[in-house]
Coordinates of C-alpha atoms in Angstrom, one line a residue:
M1 CA 99.3 -79.2 76.7
T2 CA 95.8 -77.8 77.4
M3 CA 96.6 -74.7 75.4
F4 CA 97.8 -76.8 72.5
A5 CA 94.6 -78.9 72.6
S6 CA 92.5 -75.8 72.6
L7 CA 94.4 -74.3 69.7
T8 CA 94.1 -77.6 67.7
S9 CA 90.3 -77.7 68.3
K10 CA 89.9 -74.1 67.2
M11 CA 91.9 -74.8 64.0
L12 CA 89.8 -77.9 63.3
S13 CA 86.6 -76.0 63.8
S14 CA 87.9 -73.2 61.6
S15 CA 88.9 -75.7 58.9
T16 CA 85.5 -77.3 59.1
S17 CA 83.7 -73.9 58.8
D18 CA 85.9 -73.0 55.7
H19 CA 85.2 -76.3 54.2
A20 CA 81.4 -75.9 54.6
S21 CA 81.7 -72.4 53.0
V22 CA 83.5 -73.7 50.0
V23 CA 81.0 -76.5 49.6
S24 CA 78.1 -73.9 49.8
L25 CA 79.7 -71.7 47.3
N26 CA 80.4 -74.6 44.9
L27 CA 76.7 -75.6 45.0
F28 CA 75.6 -72.0 44.6
V29 CA 77.8 -71.5 41.5
A30 CA 76.5 -74.7 40.1
L31 CA 72.9 -73.6 40.6
L32 CA 73.7 -70.3 38.9
C33 CA 74.9 -72.3 35.9
A34 CA 71.7 -74.3 36.0
C35 CA 69.6 -71.1 36.0
I36 CA 71.4 -69.8 32.9
V37 CA 71.0 -73.1 31.0
I38 CA 67.3 -73.7 31.9
G39 CA 66.5 -70.0 31.4
H40 CA 68.0 -70.2 27.9
L41 CA 65.9 -73.3 27.1
L42 CA 62.7 -71.5 28.3
E43 CA 63.6 -68.2 26.6
E44 CA 60.8 -68.4 24.1
N45 CA 58.2 -69.6 26.6
R46 CA 55.4 -67.0 26.9
W47 CA 54.8 -67.7 30.6
M48 CA 58.4 -68.0 31.9
N49 CA 61.3 -65.6 32.3
E50 CA 64.7 -65.7 34.0
S51 CA 63.5 -64.4 37.4
I52 CA 60.7 -67.0 37.7
T53 CA 63.1 -69.8 36.6
A54 CA 65.6 -68.8 39.2
L55 CA 62.9 -68.6 41.9
L56 CA 61.6 -72.1 41.0
I57 CA 65.1 -73.6 41.1
G58 CA 65.7 -71.9 44.4
L59 CA 62.5 -73.3 45.8
C60 CA 63.4 -76.8 44.7
T61 CA 66.9 -76.4 46.1
G62 CA 65.4 -75.2 49.4
V63 CA 63.2 -78.3 49.5
V64 CA 66.2 -80.7 48.9
I65 CA 68.3 -78.9 51.6
L66 CA 65.4 -79.1 54.0
L67 CA 65.1 -82.9 53.4
I68 CA 68.9 -83.5 53.7
S69 CA 69.2 -81.3 56.9
R70 CA 66.0 -82.9 58.3
G71 CA 64.1 -79.7 58.6
K72 CA 66.9 -77.6 60.1
N73 CA 68.0 -75.5 57.1
S74 CA 66.9 -74.4 53.6
H75 CA 69.6 -72.2 52.2
L76 CA 73.3 -72.3 51.5
L77 CA 74.0 -68.7 52.5
V78 CA 72.7 -66.3 55.1
F79 CA 70.8 -63.4 53.7
S80 CA 72.4 -60.0 54.3
E81 CA 70.9 -56.7 53.2
D82 CA 74.4 -55.3 53.1
L83 CA 75.3 -58.0 50.5
F84 CA 72.3 -56.9 48.5
F85 CA 72.7 -53.1 48.6
I86 CA 76.5 -53.0 48.4
Y87 CA 77.3 -55.8 45.9
L88 CA 74.2 -57.0 44.0
L89 CA 72.1 -54.0 43.3
P90 CA 74.7 -51.4 42.0
P91 CA 75.5 -53.5 38.8
I92 CA 71.8 -53.9 38.0
I93 CA 70.9 -50.3 38.4
F94 CA 74.0 -49.0 36.6
N95 CA 73.5 -51.3 33.6
A96 CA 69.9 -50.2 33.4
G97 CA 71.1 -46.5 33.2
F98 CA 73.9 -47.4 30.8
Q99 CA 71.6 -49.3 28.4
V100 CA 68.4 -47.1 28.7
K101 CA 67.3 -45.3 25.6
K102 CA 67.7 -41.7 26.8
K103 CA 65.3 -40.0 24.4
Q104 CA 62.3 -42.1 25.4
F105 CA 63.3 -41.8 29.1
F106 CA 63.7 -38.1 29.2
R107 CA 60.7 -37.5 26.8
N108 CA 58.6 -39.0 29.6
F109 CA 60.7 -37.7 32.5
V110 CA 57.9 -35.6 34.1
T111 CA 55.5 -38.6 34.1
I112 CA 58.2 -41.0 35.4
M113 CA 59.1 -38.6 38.2
A114 CA 55.4 -38.2 39.1
F115 CA 54.9 -42.1 39.2
G116 CA 58.1 -42.7 40.9
A117 CA 58.1 -40.0 43.6
I118 CA 54.5 -38.9 44.2
G119 CA 53.2 -42.4 43.4
T120 CA 55.4 -44.0 45.9
V121 CA 54.3 -41.6 48.7
V122 CA 50.7 -42.2 47.9
S123 CA 51.2 -46.0 47.8
C124 CA 53.1 -45.9 51.0
T125 CA 50.4 -43.8 52.7
I126 CA 47.6 -46.2 51.6
I127 CA 49.5 -49.3 52.6
S128 CA 50.4 -47.8 56.0
L129 CA 46.8 -46.7 56.7
G130 CA 45.5 -50.1 55.6
A131 CA 48.0 -51.9 57.8
I132 CA 47.0 -49.8 60.8
Q133 CA 43.3 -50.5 60.2
F134 CA 43.5 -54.2 59.6
F135 CA 46.5 -55.5 61.6
K136 CA 45.2 -54.2 64.9
K137 CA 42.4 -56.7 64.6
L138 CA 44.9 -59.6 64.1
D139 CA 47.0 -61.0 66.8
I140 CA 50.4 -60.4 65.3
G141 CA 52.2 -58.5 68.0
T142 CA 52.7 -54.9 69.1
F143 CA 53.6 -52.5 66.3
D144 CA 54.0 -48.7 66.7
L145 CA 53.5 -45.9 64.1
G146 CA 57.0 -46.2 62.9
D147 CA 56.6 -49.9 62.2
F148 CA 53.4 -49.3 60.1
L149 CA 55.0 -46.6 58.2
A150 CA 58.0 -48.8 57.5
I151 CA 55.7 -51.5 56.3
G152 CA 54.2 -48.9 53.8
A153 CA 57.7 -48.0 52.6
I154 CA 58.7 -51.8 52.3
F155 CA 55.7 -52.7 50.2
A156 CA 55.7 -49.5 48.1
A157 CA 59.0 -50.6 46.5
T158 CA 58.3 -52.2 43.1
D159 CA 60.6 -54.8 41.6
S160 CA 62.5 -53.0 38.7
V161 CA 64.7 -56.1 38.3
C162 CA 61.8 -58.3 37.3
T163 CA 60.3 -55.5 35.1
L164 CA 63.4 -55.6 33.0
Q165 CA 62.6 -59.2 32.1
V166 CA 58.9 -59.0 31.5
L167 CA 58.8 -55.9 29.4
N168 CA 60.7 -55.4 26.1
Q169 CA 62.3 -52.1 25.4
D170 CA 61.9 -52.4 21.7
E171 CA 58.3 -53.9 21.5
T172 CA 56.8 -51.7 24.2
P173 CA 59.0 -48.7 24.4
L174 CA 56.5 -46.3 26.1
L175 CA 55.5 -49.0 28.7
Y176 CA 59.2 -50.0 29.4
S177 CA 60.3 -46.4 29.8
L178 CA 57.4 -45.6 32.2
V179 CA 57.4 -48.8 34.3
F180 CA 61.2 -49.2 34.5
G181 CA 62.0 -45.5 34.9
E182 CA 59.3 -45.3 37.6
G183 CA 60.7 -48.5 39.2
V184 CA 64.2 -46.9 39.5
V185 CA 62.9 -43.6 41.1
N186 CA 60.4 -45.8 43.2
D187 CA 63.2 -47.9 44.6
A188 CA 65.2 -44.8 45.5
T189 CA 62.1 -43.1 47.0
S190 CA 61.2 -46.2 49.0
V191 CA 64.7 -46.4 50.5
V192 CA 64.8 -42.7 51.3
L193 CA 61.4 -42.9 52.9
F194 CA 62.4 -46.1 54.8
N195 CA 65.6 -44.4 56.1
A196 CA 63.8 -41.2 57.0
I197 CA 61.1 -43.1 59.0
Q198 CA 63.8 -44.9 60.8
S199 CA 65.7 -41.7 61.8
F200 CA 62.6 -39.4 62.4
D201 CA 61.0 -38.9 65.8
L202 CA 57.5 -39.9 65.0
T203 CA 56.1 -39.2 68.5
H204 CA 56.0 -35.4 67.8
L205 CA 54.5 -35.1 64.3
N206 CA 53.6 -31.5 63.1
H207 CA 53.6 -29.4 60.0
E208 CA 57.3 -28.4 60.6
A209 CA 58.3 -32.0 60.7
A210 CA 56.4 -32.7 57.5
F211 CA 58.2 -29.9 55.7
Q212 CA 61.5 -31.0 57.0
F213 CA 60.8 -34.5 55.8
L214 CA 59.9 -33.2 52.4
G215 CA 62.9 -30.9 52.2
N216 CA 65.1 -33.8 53.2
F217 CA 63.7 -35.9 50.3
F218 CA 64.3 -33.3 47.7
Y219 CA 67.8 -32.6 49.1
L220 CA 68.7 -36.3 48.9
F221 CA 67.2 -36.6 45.4
L222 CA 69.0 -33.6 44.0
L223 CA 72.4 -34.3 45.6
S224 CA 72.2 -38.0 44.6
T225 CA 71.6 -37.0 41.0
V226 CA 74.3 -34.4 40.9
L227 CA 76.8 -36.8 42.4
G228 CA 76.0 -39.5 39.8
V229 CA 76.3 -36.9 36.9
A230 CA 79.6 -35.4 38.4
T231 CA 81.2 -38.9 38.7
G232 CA 80.2 -39.8 35.1
L233 CA 81.6 -36.5 33.8
I234 CA 84.9 -36.9 35.7
S235 CA 85.3 -40.4 34.1
A236 CA 84.6 -39.0 30.7
Y237 CA 87.1 -36.1 31.1
V238 CA 89.9 -38.3 32.4
I239 CA 89.5 -40.9 29.7
K240 CA 89.2 -38.3 26.9
K241 CA 92.3 -36.4 28.1
L242 CA 94.5 -39.3 28.8
Y243 CA 93.2 -41.6 26.1
F244 CA 94.1 -44.9 27.7
G245 CA 93.3 -46.9 24.6
R246 CA 96.7 -45.9 23.1
H247 CA 98.3 -48.1 25.8
S248 CA 95.8 -50.5 27.2
T249 CA 92.0 -51.3 26.7
D250 CA 92.1 -52.9 30.1
R251 CA 92.8 -49.6 31.8
E252 CA 89.7 -48.1 30.1
V253 CA 87.5 -50.8 31.1
A254 CA 88.8 -51.0 34.6
L255 CA 88.4 -47.2 35.1
M256 CA 84.8 -47.1 33.9
M257 CA 83.9 -50.0 36.2
L258 CA 85.6 -48.6 39.2
M259 CA 84.2 -45.0 38.7
A260 CA 80.7 -46.5 38.3
Y261 CA 81.1 -48.3 41.6
L262 CA 82.7 -45.4 43.2
S263 CA 79.7 -43.2 42.5
Y264 CA 77.5 -45.7 44.3
M265 CA 79.8 -46.1 47.3
L266 CA 80.2 -42.3 47.6
A267 CA 76.4 -41.9 47.8
E268 CA 76.3 -44.5 50.6
L269 CA 79.2 -42.8 52.4
F270 CA 77.4 -39.4 52.3
A271 CA 74.0 -41.1 53.2
L272 CA 72.5 -40.3 49.8
S273 CA 70.5 -42.5 47.5
G274 CA 73.0 -44.9 45.8
I275 CA 70.3 -46.1 43.4
L276 CA 69.7 -42.7 41.8
T277 CA 73.4 -41.9 41.8
V278 CA 74.6 -45.0 40.0
F279 CA 71.6 -44.8 37.6
F280 CA 72.4 -41.3 36.4
C281 CA 76.2 -42.1 36.4
G282 CA 75.3 -44.8 34.0
I283 CA 73.3 -42.4 31.7
V284 CA 76.2 -39.9 31.6
M285 CA 78.8 -42.5 31.0
S286 CA 76.8 -43.9 28.1
H287 CA 76.4 -40.3 26.7
Y288 CA 80.1 -39.2 27.0
T289 CA 82.5 -41.7 28.4
W290 CA 81.5 -44.7 26.3
H291 CA 82.3 -42.7 23.1
N292 CA 85.8 -41.7 24.3
V293 CA 87.2 -45.2 24.4
T294 CA 88.4 -47.6 21.7
E295 CA 86.0 -49.9 19.8
S296 CA 87.2 -52.9 21.6
S297 CA 86.6 -51.2 25.0
R298 CA 83.0 -50.3 23.9
I299 CA 82.2 -53.8 23.1
T300 CA 83.9 -55.1 26.3
T301 CA 82.2 -52.6 28.7
K302 CA 78.7 -53.2 27.1
H303 CA 78.9 -56.9 27.6
A304 CA 80.7 -56.7 30.9
F305 CA 78.1 -54.5 32.5
A306 CA 75.3 -56.6 31.0
T307 CA 76.9 -59.8 32.3
L308 CA 77.4 -58.5 35.8
S309 CA 73.8 -57.3 35.9
F310 CA 72.5 -60.6 34.7
L311 CA 74.5 -62.6 37.3
A312 CA 73.3 -60.3 40.1
E313 CA 69.7 -60.6 39.0
T314 CA 69.9 -64.4 38.9
F315 CA 71.7 -64.6 42.3
I316 CA 69.0 -62.5 43.9
F317 CA 66.1 -64.5 42.7
L318 CA 67.8 -67.8 43.4
Y319 CA 68.5 -66.9 47.0
V320 CA 65.0 -65.5 47.5
G321 CA 63.6 -68.8 46.4
M322 CA 65.7 -70.8 48.8
D323 CA 65.1 -68.3 51.7
A324 CA 61.4 -68.6 51.2
L325 CA 61.6 -72.0 53.0
D326 CA 63.7 -70.9 55.9
I327 CA 62.3 -73.1 58.7
E328 CA 63.4 -70.7 61.5
K329 CA 60.9 -68.0 60.3
W330 CA 58.0 -70.3 59.6
R331 CA 58.3 -72.1 63.0
F332 CA 57.1 -68.9 64.6
V333 CA 53.8 -68.9 62.6
S334 CA 53.3 -72.6 62.5
D335 CA 50.7 -72.4 65.3
S336 CA 48.6 -69.9 63.4
P337 CA 49.0 -70.3 59.6
G338 CA 45.6 -68.6 59.1
T339 CA 47.0 -65.4 60.5
S340 CA 50.0 -65.5 58.2
V341 CA 47.8 -66.1 55.2
A342 CA 45.5 -63.2 56.3
V343 CA 48.4 -60.8 56.7
S344 CA 49.8 -61.7 53.3
S345 CA 46.4 -61.4 51.6
I346 CA 45.8 -58.0 53.2
L347 CA 49.3 -56.7 52.1
M348 CA 48.7 -58.0 48.5
G349 CA 45.3 -56.3 48.4
L350 CA 46.8 -53.1 49.8
V351 CA 49.7 -53.1 47.2
M352 CA 47.1 -53.5 44.4
L353 CA 44.9 -50.7 45.8
G354 CA 47.8 -48.4 46.5
R355 CA 49.2 -48.7 43.0
A356 CA 45.8 -48.2 41.4
A357 CA 45.4 -45.0 43.6
F358 CA 48.2 -43.2 41.7
V359 CA 48.6 -44.9 38.3
F360 CA 45.2 -44.0 36.9
P361 CA 44.9 -40.4 38.4
L362 CA 48.4 -39.5 37.5
S363 CA 48.0 -40.9 34.0
F364 CA 44.9 -38.8 33.6
L365 CA 46.8 -35.7 34.6
S366 CA 49.7 -36.6 32.4
N367 CA 47.3 -37.0 29.4
L368 CA 45.8 -33.5 30.1
A369 CA 49.3 -32.0 29.7
K370 CA 50.1 -33.7 26.4
K371 CA 48.6 -32.4 23.1
N372 CA 50.0 -35.2 20.8
Q373 CA 47.5 -38.1 20.9
S374 CA 50.3 -40.7 20.3
E375 CA 52.1 -39.6 23.4
K376 CA 49.1 -40.1 25.7
I377 CA 48.7 -43.1 27.9
N378 CA 45.6 -45.0 26.9
I379 CA 43.5 -47.1 29.3
K380 CA 45.0 -50.4 28.1
Q381 CA 48.5 -49.1 28.7
Q382 CA 47.5 -47.8 32.1
V383 CA 46.3 -51.3 33.0
V384 CA 49.6 -52.9 32.0
I385 CA 51.5 -50.2 33.9
W386 CA 49.4 -50.9 37.0
W387 CA 49.8 -54.7 36.6
A388 CA 53.6 -54.8 35.8
G389 CA 54.4 -52.7 38.8
L390 CA 52.7 -54.9 41.2
M391 CA 55.7 -57.3 41.5
R392 CA 57.6 -57.1 44.7
G393 CA 61.1 -58.4 45.0
A394 CA 64.6 -58.0 46.4
V395 CA 64.3 -54.4 47.6
S396 CA 61.2 -55.2 49.7
M397 CA 63.0 -58.3 51.0
A398 CA 66.1 -56.3 51.9
L399 CA 64.1 -53.5 53.7
A400 CA 62.1 -56.1 55.5
Y401 CA 65.1 -57.9 56.8
N402 CA 66.7 -54.6 57.8
K403 CA 63.5 -53.7 59.8
F404 CA 62.4 -57.0 61.3
T405 CA 65.6 -59.1 61.8
R406 CA 69.1 -59.0 63.1
S407 CA 71.8 -60.6 61.0
G408 CA 69.1 -62.5 59.1
H409 CA 67.5 -63.9 62.3
T410 CA 64.4 -63.0 64.3
E411 CA 63.1 -64.0 67.7
L412 CA 59.8 -62.2 67.9
R413 CA 56.6 -63.7 66.5
G414 CA 55.3 -60.4 65.0
N415 CA 58.6 -59.8 63.2
A416 CA 58.6 -63.4 61.9
I417 CA 55.1 -63.0 60.6
M418 CA 56.1 -59.8 58.7
I419 CA 59.2 -61.6 57.2
T420 CA 57.2 -64.6 56.1
S421 CA 54.4 -62.4 54.7
T422 CA 57.0 -60.4 52.8
I423 CA 58.4 -63.6 51.3
T424 CA 54.9 -64.8 50.4
V425 CA 53.9 -61.4 48.7
C426 CA 57.2 -61.3 46.8
L427 CA 56.9 -65.0 45.6
F428 CA 53.2 -64.6 44.7
S429 CA 53.6 -61.3 42.9
T430 CA 56.7 -62.4 41.0
M431 CA 55.3 -65.8 40.0
V432 CA 51.7 -64.7 39.2
F433 CA 52.0 -61.1 37.9
G434 CA 55.4 -61.9 36.3
M435 CA 54.0 -64.9 34.4
L436 CA 50.8 -63.1 33.3
T437 CA 52.4 -59.8 32.2
K438 CA 53.5 -61.0 28.7
P439 CA 50.1 -62.7 27.9
L440 CA 48.3 -59.6 29.2
I441 CA 50.3 -57.3 26.9
R442 CA 49.6 -59.6 23.9
Y443 CA 45.9 -59.7 24.8
L444 CA 45.5 -55.9 25.3
M445 CA 47.8 -54.9 22.5
P446 CA 47.9 -57.7 20.0
H447 CA 49.2 -55.5 17.1
Q448 CA 52.1 -54.1 19.1
K449 CA 55.3 -54.3 17.0
A450 CA 58.9 -53.6 17.7
T451 CA 59.7 -49.9 17.1
T452 CA 63.5 -50.0 17.5
S453 CA 64.1 -47.6 14.6
M454 CA 61.8 -45.0 16.0
L455 CA 63.5 -44.9 19.3
S456 CA 67.1 -45.7 18.4
D457 CA 69.6 -43.5 20.1
D458 CA 73.1 -43.1 18.7
N459 CA 74.3 -42.3 22.2
T460 CA 73.1 -45.5 23.8
P461 CA 75.5 -48.4 23.9
K462 CA 72.8 -50.9 23.0
S463 CA 72.3 -49.2 19.6
I464 CA 75.6 -49.2 17.7
H465 CA 74.1 -49.1 14.3
I466 CA 71.9 -46.6 12.5
P467 CA 68.6 -48.2 11.4
L468 CA 66.6 -47.5 8.2
L469 CA 64.0 -44.8 8.9
D470 CA 60.8 -43.8 7.2
G471 CA 59.6 -40.2 7.0
E472 CA 57.7 -40.2 10.2
Q473 CA 60.4 -41.9 12.2
L474 CA 63.1 -39.5 10.8
D475 CA 61.4 -36.8 12.8
S476 CA 62.3 -38.4 16.1
F477 CA 65.8 -39.5 15.1
E478 CA 68.9 -37.3 14.7
L479 CA 72.4 -37.7 13.6
P480 CA 75.2 -36.0 15.6
G481 CA 75.1 -32.3 15.1
S482 CA 71.7 -32.3 13.5
H483 CA 68.8 -30.3 14.9
Q484 CA 66.2 -31.0 12.4
D485 CA 63.9 -32.9 14.6
V486 CA 63.3 -30.2 17.1
P487 CA 62.3 -26.9 15.5
R488 CA 63.3 -23.8 17.5
P489 CA 60.2 -22.3 19.2
N490 CA 59.3 -18.8 18.1
S491 CA 56.7 -18.1 20.7
L492 CA 55.6 -19.0 24.2
R493 CA 52.7 -20.9 22.8
G494 CA 55.2 -23.1 20.9
F495 CA 57.0 -23.9 24.1
L496 CA 53.7 -24.8 25.9
M497 CA 52.6 -27.0 23.1
R498 CA 55.9 -29.0 22.8
P499 CA 57.8 -28.4 26.0
T500 CA 59.9 -31.6 25.9
R501 CA 61.1 -31.0 22.4
T502 CA 61.8 -27.4 23.0
V503 CA 63.9 -28.3 26.2
H504 CA 65.6 -31.0 24.1
H505 CA 66.4 -28.4 21.3
Y506 CA 68.2 -26.1 23.8
W507 CA 69.9 -28.9 25.6
R508 CA 71.4 -30.2 22.3
Q509 CA 72.7 -26.7 21.6
F510 CA 74.3 -26.5 25.0
D511 CA 75.6 -30.1 24.7
D512 CA 77.2 -29.4 21.3
A513 CA 78.6 -26.0 22.2
F514 CA 80.0 -26.7 25.7
M515 CA 79.7 -30.2 27.1
R516 CA 81.0 -32.4 24.2
P517 CA 84.2 -30.3 23.4
V518 CA 85.1 -30.7 27.1
F519 CA 83.9 -34.2 28.0
G520 CA 83.9 -35.9 24.5
G521 CA 81.1 -38.0 23.1
R522 CA 80.1 -38.8 19.5
G523 CA 80.2 -36.0 17.0
F524 CA 83.4 -34.1 18.1
V525 CA 87.1 -34.6 17.3
P526 CA 89.1 -34.8 20.6
F527 CA 92.4 -33.3 21.2
V528 CA 94.3 -36.6 20.8
P529 CA 94.6 -37.5 17.1
G530 CA 93.6 -41.0 16.1
S531 CA 91.2 -41.5 18.9
P532 CA 88.0 -43.5 18.3
T533 CA 85.8 -40.4 18.5
E534 CA 87.7 -38.8 15.6
R535 CA 87.5 -41.9 13.5
S536 CA 83.7 -42.4 14.1
T537 CA 83.1 -38.8 13.2
H538 CA 85.2 -39.1 10.1
D539 CA 83.3 -42.3 9.1
L540 CA 79.9 -40.6 9.5
S541 CA 81.0 -37.8 7.3
K542 CA 81.7 -40.2 4.4
P543 CA 78.9 -40.7 1.8

């Protein structure tokens, strides 16, 4: 009888728990719907964007939950860095690589890598040194060198998700390419730095350890990129050879989605950077795989990836808004609110200083290497790049939770202060810098116009039509199989004067001669008659 009573009580408690989870999920889905509707209504607002809307709705929901629970709770779900890194981040980064205009991205590849890799290290160093200098004067607990370096890595991570929404790829192509490309590399570098700091023995620092750390970073970066490219090429080869569209569009779409997610999970399995892997997988898939499927599959995949990315972004900001009012964390700092404000202000100042320390010097060096005046980054663009990259978001939150909490909870005052300070910095930077980025661009560059045609890329899923071009724009646009835009260099001086175009010229030769006949892509007839690649090539050849 006692056993039966115990079993019954367990079943009732389990049923109650399941019911609470269902209620929470229902409310969260309803909030996601509200974010979409309100975001649509505020779409033309110069101050608001989707991320800020989701944050505000999350904050308001947190207040309501606090009142209903009488100050015991503020969110519907418990934050998990695993949920963020495994389920929410991959579709966002993959869609970014899948939709990015590759010509503009690779034209500025050296500058993007300098900002994303070198800039992140510089920013991390400045934030860590500043934290060591200022935090020791505040009573916030005992932190060792590893904690301070981890703080530098946490706050060096920019919010590439919010950048997608405050910058327009067509209106400000150069800024979008630099800031977003840097954001992807920056996130990957920050995660690699953070993991390296967690695993390294920082009590015995020497030159050998520094070189080992540097070698480990380049090893992770190279292997992550190679894994993403390899996965994308395998998907292109399989779909091109088997041509699933003859039987089922669903198989094509499912295979592309699963291969994209597999690239990320393989990177995590081998302790590589999943962000870099899935980003380059997206680029390769848009260049080869996407052109090997039927027209209906192209449309479906383009919108499916964009929809998943949009929902993941909204979910992240909605939850961050609710979690900002988590009473458990704020209770630890309630006795000294001035300390929490001071820590948040110091961190925000260090973030601004750390970003300025690499944006302006690296922009200067980048301009020295460019001969074409139109490709140089002027001072107004540098200010916008500095400003737009000040936003901190979900990556910083996830890394902070990973470092300073266990299963979303913390019992140490110093750790609670760091969590609340991270939340404050993320909210302040997203709300203030996010709201002011569009007005700042309009103020500094009032005559900026959309230049879609100039940067249109026939291998990018976003651009499925060929725009009208004038004489100058025609130089930077090419049809499949055409090499008119990149004249072959006839001297070493020609290569030094126009290195990116020269590399692009030889890459297109290699791509047309070896890659596309094997992996498909627009411009070549595959082995299977009647496939979409053959038809698109035939259509282009018509007058």
